[in-house]
Amino acid sequence: MQNSKAIFLTKFSIILSVFLQSFNCQANTIELQRADSLFNTNNYQEAMVFYENMLDNEQVFSPAMLLKMAFISEGKGDFSKASFYLAKYYDINPNPRVITKIKTLTEQPNLVGYEISDGDRFFKFLSDLQQEITGVFVVLLLISIISLLIFKEKANKPKYYLPTLFLIFLAFIANNFLKEPSTGIVTGSPTIIMDKPTAGGKLIKNVDPGHRVIIKSSKDIWYEIEWGKQKAFVKKESITKL
């Protein structure tokens, strides 16, 4: 009887979780359609309220939505926010034209942090497929484990366990390390980049808003960033995470 109740509760929890997730996705789609409708009828302020709510509170956005938010912000003269939305779009779709636009908005011809190598593009391709890649390894791992259980009498040597161990390793790597680095855009004006997380550190550079940085870690009021292939530190108040 207890087993029947446990099975029922498990199935109910799974169904409820799927239902809620589906409901949230549908609600987000409706909200995005409403915002796009307002945007298309030139009701930019009203559309921006919906867009900001989805981005800030629900962490939901699309590339097209970010471009529309940048357009609205530029029209309002808020070039800092426009640059932020474009930089966030660049994280999804590294297009050289986006860099040109950010340079125009920030009036800086030499922005740092937007250079992406072929290796970076390949890693982004893999990280975009992280769930799928991890899922494949997990499925293969389950097949391998089931095979060992079925043929346990024949699989009596350590070499038969090597594929399973290797798949465990690959699934662990894909799940934990196949992730894009955290990035941010410099929004403080001006922003001081130091070699140590202290006011007594050595000044590396004094920069204006618009530069894109890779955030390595967080410590107190400082972000450890990558600047010109060297370790540097910036106060959190000067960086907006993308």
PDB file of C-alpha atoms in Angstrom:
ATOM      1  CA  MET A   1       0.000   0.000   0.000  1.00  0.00           C
ATOM      2  CA  GLN A   2       2.804   2.376   0.935  1.00  0.00           C
ATOM      3  CA  ASN A   3       4.598   1.567  -2.307  1.00  0.00           C
ATOM      4  CA  SER A   4       1.441   2.406  -4.275  1.00  0.00           C
ATOM      5  CA  LYS A   5       1.165   5.764  -2.487  1.00  0.00           C
ATOM      6  CA  ALA A   6       4.834   6.526  -3.110  1.00  0.00           C
ATOM      7  CA  ILE A   7       4.471   5.716  -6.826  1.00  0.00           C
ATOM      8  CA  PHE A   8       1.335   7.867  -7.045  1.00  0.00           C
ATOM      9  CA  LEU A   9       3.035  10.827  -5.345  1.00  0.00           C
ATOM     10  CA  THR A  10       6.059  10.502  -7.594  1.00  0.00           C
ATOM     11  CA  LYS A  11       3.937  10.451 -10.764  1.00  0.00           C
ATOM     12  CA  PHE A  12       1.813  13.329  -9.476  1.00  0.00           C
ATOM     13  CA  SER A  13       4.916  15.436  -8.752  1.00  0.00           C
ATOM     14  CA  ILE A  14       6.321  14.798 -12.229  1.00  0.00           C
ATOM     15  CA  ILE A  15       3.015  15.635 -13.938  1.00  0.00           C
ATOM     16  CA  LEU A  16       2.589  18.783 -11.821  1.00  0.00           C
ATOM     17  CA  SER A  17       6.144  19.902 -12.606  1.00  0.00           C
ATOM     18  CA  VAL A  18       5.641  19.408 -16.342  1.00  0.00           C
ATOM     19  CA  PHE A  19       2.287  21.227 -16.196  1.00  0.00           C
ATOM     20  CA  LEU A  20       3.720  24.219 -14.343  1.00  0.00           C
ATOM     21  CA  GLN A  21       6.669  24.441 -16.696  1.00  0.00           C
ATOM     22  CA  SER A  22       4.331  24.310 -19.697  1.00  0.00           C
ATOM     23  CA  PHE A  23       2.096  26.946 -18.109  1.00  0.00           C
ATOM     24  CA  ASN A  24       5.033  29.272 -17.455  1.00  0.00           C
ATOM     25  CA  CYS A  25       6.309  28.882 -21.022  1.00  0.00           C
ATOM     26  CA  GLN A  26       2.847  29.668 -22.373  1.00  0.00           C
ATOM     27  CA  ALA A  27       2.549  32.722 -20.105  1.00  0.00           C
ATOM     28  CA  ASN A  28       5.965  33.981 -21.238  1.00  0.00           C
ATOM     29  CA  THR A  29       4.981  33.516 -24.889  1.00  0.00           C
ATOM     30  CA  ILE A  30       1.746  35.464 -24.383  1.00  0.00           C
ATOM     31  CA  GLU A  31       3.605  38.270 -22.587  1.00  0.00           C
ATOM     32  CA  LEU A  32       6.230  38.437 -25.352  1.00  0.00           C
ATOM     33  CA  GLN A  33       3.532  38.540 -28.044  1.00  0.00           C
ATOM     34  CA  ARG A  34       1.786  41.361 -26.201  1.00  0.00           C
ATOM     35  CA  ALA A  35       5.025  43.324 -25.929  1.00  0.00           C
ATOM     36  CA  ASP A  36       5.840  42.751 -29.617  1.00  0.00           C
ATOM     37  CA  SER A  37       2.345  43.910 -30.550  1.00  0.00           C
ATOM     38  CA  LEU A  38       2.888  47.157 -28.619  1.00  0.00           C
ATOM     39  CA  PHE A  39       6.297  47.597 -30.245  1.00  0.00           C
ATOM     40  CA  ASN A  40       4.871  47.105 -33.737  1.00  0.00           C
ATOM     41  CA  THR A  41       2.262  49.815 -33.076  1.00  0.00           C
ATOM     42  CA  ASN A  42       5.008  52.221 -31.898  1.00  0.00           C
ATOM     43  CA  ASN A  43       3.953  52.024 -28.241  1.00  0.00           C
ATOM     44  CA  TYR A  44       7.575  51.689 -27.235  1.00  0.00           C
ATOM     45  CA  GLN A  45       7.282  52.743 -23.578  1.00  0.00           C
ATOM     46  CA  GLU A  46       4.529  50.218 -22.873  1.00  0.00           C
ATOM     47  CA  ALA A  47       6.419  47.490 -24.733  1.00  0.00           C
ATOM     48  CA  MET A  48       9.569  48.255 -22.757  1.00  0.00           C
ATOM     49  CA  VAL A  49       7.733  47.610 -19.469  1.00  0.00           C
ATOM     50  CA  PHE A  50       6.913  44.065 -20.598  1.00  0.00           C
ATOM     51  CA  TYR A  51      10.382  43.470 -22.017  1.00  0.00           C
ATOM     52  CA  GLU A  52      12.114  44.647 -18.835  1.00  0.00           C
ATOM     53  CA  ASN A  53       9.835  42.515 -16.667  1.00  0.00           C
ATOM     54  CA  MET A  54      10.649  39.396 -18.692  1.00  0.00           C
ATOM     55  CA  LEU A  55      14.376  40.110 -18.678  1.00  0.00           C
ATOM     56  CA  ASP A  56      14.826  41.318 -15.089  1.00  0.00           C
ATOM     57  CA  ASN A  57      12.262  39.269 -13.185  1.00  0.00           C
ATOM     58  CA  GLU A  58      11.725  36.147 -15.282  1.00  0.00           C
ATOM     59  CA  GLN A  59      15.145  35.897 -16.960  1.00  0.00           C
ATOM     60  CA  VAL A  60      13.393  35.263 -20.267  1.00  0.00           C
ATOM     61  CA  PHE A  61      14.519  36.899 -23.496  1.00  0.00           C
ATOM     62  CA  SER A  62      15.125  36.337 -27.180  1.00  0.00           C
ATOM     63  CA  PRO A  63      17.712  37.879 -29.535  1.00  0.00           C
ATOM     64  CA  ALA A  64      15.010  39.881 -31.335  1.00  0.00           C
ATOM     65  CA  MET A  65      13.699  41.168 -27.998  1.00  0.00           C
ATOM     66  CA  LEU A  66      17.162  42.436 -26.997  1.00  0.00           C
ATOM     67  CA  LEU A  67      17.515  44.309 -30.296  1.00  0.00           C
ATOM     68  CA  LYS A  68      14.121  45.947 -29.756  1.00  0.00           C
ATOM     69  CA  MET A  69      15.108  46.949 -26.216  1.00  0.00           C
ATOM     70  CA  ALA A  70      18.332  48.458 -27.567  1.00  0.00           C
ATOM     71  CA  PHE A  71      16.331  50.365 -30.199  1.00  0.00           C
ATOM     72  CA  ILE A  72      13.949  51.786 -27.577  1.00  0.00           C
ATOM     73  CA  SER A  73      16.777  52.735 -25.209  1.00  0.00           C
ATOM     74  CA  GLU A  74      18.683  54.469 -27.997  1.00  0.00           C
ATOM     75  CA  GLY A  75      15.556  56.401 -28.930  1.00  0.00           C
ATOM     76  CA  LYS A  76      15.269  57.576 -25.317  1.00  0.00           C
ATOM     77  CA  GLY A  77      18.907  58.679 -25.365  1.00  0.00           C
ATOM     78  CA  ASP A  78      19.923  56.015 -22.841  1.00  0.00           C
ATOM     79  CA  PHE A  79      23.018  54.843 -24.704  1.00  0.00           C
ATOM     80  CA  SER A  80      24.367  52.963 -21.679  1.00  0.00           C
ATOM     81  CA  LYS A  81      21.351  50.637 -21.573  1.00  0.00           C
ATOM     82  CA  ALA A  82      21.305  50.345 -25.350  1.00  0.00           C
ATOM     83  CA  SER A  83      24.943  49.211 -25.254  1.00  0.00           C
ATOM     84  CA  PHE A  84      24.112  46.710 -22.504  1.00  0.00           C
ATOM     85  CA  TYR A  85      21.303  45.090 -24.508  1.00  0.00           C
ATOM     86  CA  LEU A  86      23.486  44.956 -27.607  1.00  0.00           C
ATOM     87  CA  ALA A  87      26.349  43.400 -25.636  1.00  0.00           C
ATOM     88  CA  LYS A  88      23.929  40.805 -24.250  1.00  0.00           C
ATOM     89  CA  TYR A  89      22.774  40.138 -27.804  1.00  0.00           C
ATOM     90  CA  TYR A  90      26.426  39.793 -28.847  1.00  0.00           C
ATOM     91  CA  ASP A  91      26.858  37.034 -26.251  1.00  0.00           C
ATOM     92  CA  ILE A  92      24.175  35.066 -28.109  1.00  0.00           C
ATOM     93  CA  ASN A  93      25.030  36.105 -31.655  1.00  0.00           C
ATOM     94  CA  PRO A  94      28.594  37.475 -32.024  1.00  0.00           C
ATOM     95  CA  ASN A  95      27.994  39.668 -35.053  1.00  0.00           C
ATOM     96  CA  PRO A  96      30.658  42.260 -36.030  1.00  0.00           C
ATOM     97  CA  ARG A  97      27.923  44.801 -36.864  1.00  0.00           C
ATOM     98  CA  VAL A  98      26.886  44.758 -33.211  1.00  0.00           C
ATOM     99  CA  ILE A  99      30.395  45.832 -32.187  1.00  0.00           C
ATOM    100  CA  THR A 100      30.255  48.709 -34.671  1.00  0.00           C
ATOM    101  CA  LYS A 101      26.953  49.869 -33.204  1.00  0.00           C
ATOM    102  CA  ILE A 102      28.237  49.695 -29.621  1.00  0.00           C
ATOM    103  CA  LYS A 103      31.318  51.689 -30.632  1.00  0.00           C
ATOM    104  CA  THR A 104      29.038  54.342 -32.118  1.00  0.00           C
ATOM    105  CA  LEU A 105      26.840  54.508 -29.013  1.00  0.00           C
ATOM    106  CA  THR A 106      29.785  54.686 -26.602  1.00  0.00           C
ATOM    107  CA  GLU A 107      31.873  56.916 -28.913  1.00  0.00           C
ATOM    108  CA  GLN A 108      34.808  54.549 -28.392  1.00  0.00           C
ATOM    109  CA  PRO A 109      36.575  53.181 -31.487  1.00  0.00           C
ATOM    110  CA  ASN A 110      38.788  50.777 -29.519  1.00  0.00           C
ATOM    111  CA  LEU A 111      36.567  48.624 -27.345  1.00  0.00           C
ATOM    112  CA  VAL A 112      38.095  45.609 -25.599  1.00  0.00           C
ATOM    113  CA  GLY A 113      36.555  42.173 -25.103  1.00  0.00           C
ATOM    114  CA  TYR A 114      34.598  41.625 -28.303  1.00  0.00           C
ATOM    115  CA  GLU A 115      37.240  39.612 -30.118  1.00  0.00           C
ATOM    116  CA  ILE A 116      36.114  35.997 -30.609  1.00  0.00           C
ATOM    117  CA  SER A 117      38.430  33.359 -32.052  1.00  0.00           C
ATOM    118  CA  ASP A 118      37.426  30.240 -33.980  1.00  0.00           C
ATOM    119  CA  GLY A 119      38.075  28.255 -30.793  1.00  0.00           C
ATOM    120  CA  ASP A 120      35.681  30.515 -28.870  1.00  0.00           C
ATOM    121  CA  ARG A 121      33.008  30.039 -31.539  1.00  0.00           C
ATOM    122  CA  PHE A 122      33.405  26.254 -31.431  1.00  0.00           C
ATOM    123  CA  PHE A 123      33.169  26.221 -27.634  1.00  0.00           C
ATOM    124  CA  LYS A 124      30.036  28.400 -27.825  1.00  0.00           C
ATOM    125  CA  PHE A 125      28.543  25.902 -30.293  1.00  0.00           C
ATOM    126  CA  LEU A 126      29.225  23.071 -27.826  1.00  0.00           C
ATOM    127  CA  SER A 127      27.945  25.026 -24.819  1.00  0.00           C
ATOM    128  CA  ASP A 128      24.705  25.851 -26.661  1.00  0.00           C
ATOM    129  CA  LEU A 129      24.200  22.086 -27.005  1.00  0.00           C
ATOM    130  CA  GLN A 130      25.279  21.288 -23.435  1.00  0.00           C
ATOM    131  CA  GLN A 131      21.994  19.684 -22.374  1.00  0.00           C
ATOM    132  CA  GLU A 132      21.784  17.582 -25.524  1.00  0.00           C
ATOM    133  CA  ILE A 133      25.421  16.433 -25.284  1.00  0.00           C
ATOM    134  CA  THR A 134      25.078  15.621 -21.584  1.00  0.00           C
ATOM    135  CA  GLY A 135      21.838  13.761 -22.296  1.00  0.00           C
ATOM    136  CA  VAL A 136      23.504  11.600 -24.947  1.00  0.00           C
ATOM    137  CA  PHE A 137      26.311  10.654 -22.562  1.00  0.00           C
ATOM    138  CA  VAL A 138      23.800   9.844 -19.797  1.00  0.00           C
ATOM    139  CA  VAL A 139      21.762   7.610 -22.120  1.00  0.00           C
ATOM    140  CA  LEU A 140      24.903   5.795 -23.274  1.00  0.00           C
ATOM    141  CA  LEU A 141      25.951   5.469 -19.632  1.00  0.00           C
ATOM    142  CA  LEU A 142      22.610   3.877 -18.697  1.00  0.00           C
ATOM    143  CA  ILE A 143      22.898   1.468 -21.626  1.00  0.00           C
ATOM    144  CA  SER A 144      26.407   0.582 -20.521  1.00  0.00           C
ATOM    145  CA  ILE A 145      25.327  -0.041 -16.917  1.00  0.00           C
ATOM    146  CA  ILE A 146      22.345  -2.151 -18.001  1.00  0.00           C
ATOM    147  CA  SER A 147      24.621  -4.184 -20.279  1.00  0.00           C
ATOM    148  CA  LEU A 148      26.978  -4.842 -17.386  1.00  0.00           C
ATOM    149  CA  LEU A 149      24.089  -6.022 -15.222  1.00  0.00           C
ATOM    150  CA  ILE A 150      22.720  -8.294 -17.940  1.00  0.00           C
ATOM    151  CA  PHE A 151      26.094  -9.791 -18.852  1.00  0.00           C
ATOM    152  CA  LYS A 152      27.654  -9.579 -15.381  1.00  0.00           C
ATOM    153  CA  GLU A 153      28.801 -13.196 -15.526  1.00  0.00           C
ATOM    154  CA  LYS A 154      30.756 -12.599 -18.729  1.00  0.00           C
ATOM    155  CA  ALA A 155      31.903  -9.103 -17.774  1.00  0.00           C
ATOM    156  CA  ASN A 156      34.140 -10.370 -14.986  1.00  0.00           C
ATOM    157  CA  LYS A 157      37.273  -8.431 -15.890  1.00  0.00           C
ATOM    158  CA  PRO A 158      38.157  -4.773 -15.152  1.00  0.00           C
ATOM    159  CA  LYS A 159      38.462  -3.943 -18.869  1.00  0.00           C
ATOM    160  CA  TYR A 160      34.702  -4.381 -19.331  1.00  0.00           C
ATOM    161  CA  TYR A 161      34.094  -1.522 -16.904  1.00  0.00           C
ATOM    162  CA  LEU A 162      36.328   0.975 -18.717  1.00  0.00           C
ATOM    163  CA  PRO A 163      33.615   2.225 -21.165  1.00  0.00           C
ATOM    164  CA  THR A 164      31.252   2.863 -18.248  1.00  0.00           C
ATOM    165  CA  LEU A 165      33.898   4.789 -16.307  1.00  0.00           C
ATOM    166  CA  PHE A 166      34.787   6.772 -19.416  1.00  0.00           C
ATOM    167  CA  LEU A 167      31.129   7.693 -19.989  1.00  0.00           C
ATOM    168  CA  ILE A 168      30.814   8.802 -16.353  1.00  0.00           C
ATOM    169  CA  PHE A 169      33.825  11.053 -16.910  1.00  0.00           C
ATOM    170  CA  LEU A 170      32.411  12.509 -20.150  1.00  0.00           C
ATOM    171  CA  ALA A 171      28.971  13.123 -18.606  1.00  0.00           C
ATOM    172  CA  PHE A 172      30.608  14.878 -15.633  1.00  0.00           C
ATOM    173  CA  ILE A 173      32.746  17.091 -17.907  1.00  0.00           C
ATOM    174  CA  ALA A 174      29.818  17.996 -20.166  1.00  0.00           C
ATOM    175  CA  ASN A 175      27.536  18.832 -17.229  1.00  0.00           C
ATOM    176  CA  ASN A 176      30.027  20.870 -15.206  1.00  0.00           C
ATOM    177  CA  PHE A 177      32.541  22.397 -17.595  1.00  0.00           C
ATOM    178  CA  LEU A 178      30.748  22.811 -20.909  1.00  0.00           C
ATOM    179  CA  LYS A 179      29.485  26.234 -19.941  1.00  0.00           C
ATOM    180  CA  GLU A 180      30.206  29.655 -21.374  1.00  0.00           C
ATOM    181  CA  PRO A 181      32.155  31.978 -19.080  1.00  0.00           C
ATOM    182  CA  SER A 182      30.282  34.681 -17.228  1.00  0.00           C
ATOM    183  CA  THR A 183      30.599  38.027 -18.983  1.00  0.00           C
ATOM    184  CA  GLY A 184      29.881  41.634 -18.139  1.00  0.00           C
ATOM    185  CA  ILE A 185      29.997  45.090 -19.655  1.00  0.00           C
ATOM    186  CA  VAL A 186      31.738  48.070 -18.111  1.00  0.00           C
ATOM    187  CA  THR A 187      29.064  50.605 -17.117  1.00  0.00           C
ATOM    188  CA  GLY A 188      30.933  52.730 -14.578  1.00  0.00           C
ATOM    189  CA  SER A 189      32.240  56.072 -15.783  1.00  0.00           C
ATOM    190  CA  PRO A 190      35.148  55.992 -15.400  1.00  0.00           C
ATOM    191  CA  THR A 191      36.095  52.465 -14.304  1.00  0.00           C
ATOM    192  CA  ILE A 192      39.414  51.732 -12.611  1.00  0.00           C
ATOM    193  CA  ILE A 193      41.014  48.371 -13.376  1.00  0.00           C
ATOM    194  CA  MET A 194      43.466  47.198 -10.684  1.00  0.00           C
ATOM    195  CA  ASP A 195      45.963  44.361 -10.415  1.00  0.00           C
ATOM    196  CA  LYS A 196      44.731  43.463  -6.910  1.00  0.00           C
ATOM    197  CA  PRO A 197      41.312  43.561  -5.176  1.00  0.00           C
ATOM    198  CA  THR A 198      42.272  46.511  -3.040  1.00  0.00           C
ATOM    199  CA  ALA A 199      42.460  50.272  -3.358  1.00  0.00           C
ATOM    200  CA  GLY A 200      46.185  49.951  -2.687  1.00  0.00           C
ATOM    201  CA  GLY A 201      46.767  47.854  -5.788  1.00  0.00           C
ATOM    202  CA  LYS A 202      48.481  48.991  -8.945  1.00  0.00           C
ATOM    203  CA  LEU A 203      46.394  50.771 -11.567  1.00  0.00           C
ATOM    204  CA  ILE A 204      46.270  48.803 -14.841  1.00  0.00           C
ATOM    205  CA  LYS A 205      43.953  51.066 -16.800  1.00  0.00           C
ATOM    206  CA  ASN A 206      41.264  53.687 -16.450  1.00  0.00           C
ATOM    207  CA  VAL A 207      38.446  52.967 -18.931  1.00  0.00           C
ATOM    208  CA  ASP A 208      35.068  54.313 -19.998  1.00  0.00           C
ATOM    209  CA  PRO A 209      31.826  52.299 -20.400  1.00  0.00           C
ATOM    210  CA  GLY A 210      31.336  49.807 -23.216  1.00  0.00           C
ATOM    211  CA  HIS A 211      34.166  47.321 -22.769  1.00  0.00           C
ATOM    212  CA  ARG A 212      33.196  43.652 -22.445  1.00  0.00           C
ATOM    213  CA  VAL A 213      34.995  41.502 -19.872  1.00  0.00           C
ATOM    214  CA  ILE A 214      35.072  37.867 -18.800  1.00  0.00           C
ATOM    215  CA  ILE A 215      34.237  37.519 -15.103  1.00  0.00           C
ATOM    216  CA  LYS A 216      36.394  34.863 -13.473  1.00  0.00           C
ATOM    217  CA  SER A 217      35.203  35.064  -9.884  1.00  0.00           C
ATOM    218  CA  SER A 218      33.667  37.289  -7.245  1.00  0.00           C
ATOM    219  CA  LYS A 219      35.282  38.458  -4.016  1.00  0.00           C
ATOM    220  CA  ASP A 220      33.648  40.957  -1.644  1.00  0.00           C
ATOM    221  CA  ILE A 221      33.090  44.155  -3.662  1.00  0.00           C
ATOM    222  CA  TRP A 222      35.364  43.043  -6.513  1.00  0.00           C
ATOM    223  CA  TYR A 223      35.099  41.006  -9.694  1.00  0.00           C
ATOM    224  CA  GLU A 224      38.155  39.184 -10.912  1.00  0.00           C
ATOM    225  CA  ILE A 225      38.217  39.713 -14.666  1.00  0.00           C
ATOM    226  CA  GLU A 226      40.338  38.901 -17.671  1.00  0.00           C
ATOM    227  CA  TRP A 227      41.875  42.041 -19.158  1.00  0.00           C
ATOM    228  CA  GLY A 228      44.348  41.759 -22.016  1.00  0.00           C
ATOM    229  CA  LYS A 229      45.081  38.121 -21.120  1.00  0.00           C
ATOM    230  CA  GLN A 230      46.020  39.109 -17.581  1.00  0.00           C
ATOM    231  CA  LYS A 231      44.243  38.851 -14.250  1.00  0.00           C
ATOM    232  CA  ALA A 232      42.684  42.089 -13.081  1.00  0.00           C
ATOM    233  CA  PHE A 233      40.080  43.351 -10.631  1.00  0.00           C
ATOM    234  CA  VAL A 234      37.169  45.778 -10.944  1.00  0.00           C
ATOM    235  CA  LYS A 235      34.614  46.952  -8.414  1.00  0.00           C
ATOM    236  CA  LYS A 236      31.249  45.244  -8.892  1.00  0.00           C
ATOM    237  CA  GLU A 237      29.440  48.568  -9.058  1.00  0.00           C
ATOM    238  CA  SER A 238      31.300  49.334 -12.307  1.00  0.00           C
ATOM    239  CA  ILE A 239      30.259  46.098 -14.081  1.00  0.00           C
ATOM    240  CA  THR A 240      26.832  44.946 -15.236  1.00  0.00           C
ATOM    241  CA  LYS A 241      26.643  41.205 -15.787  1.00  0.00           C
ATOM    242  CA  LEU A 242      25.332  40.091 -19.165  1.00  0.00           C
TER     243      LEU A 242
END
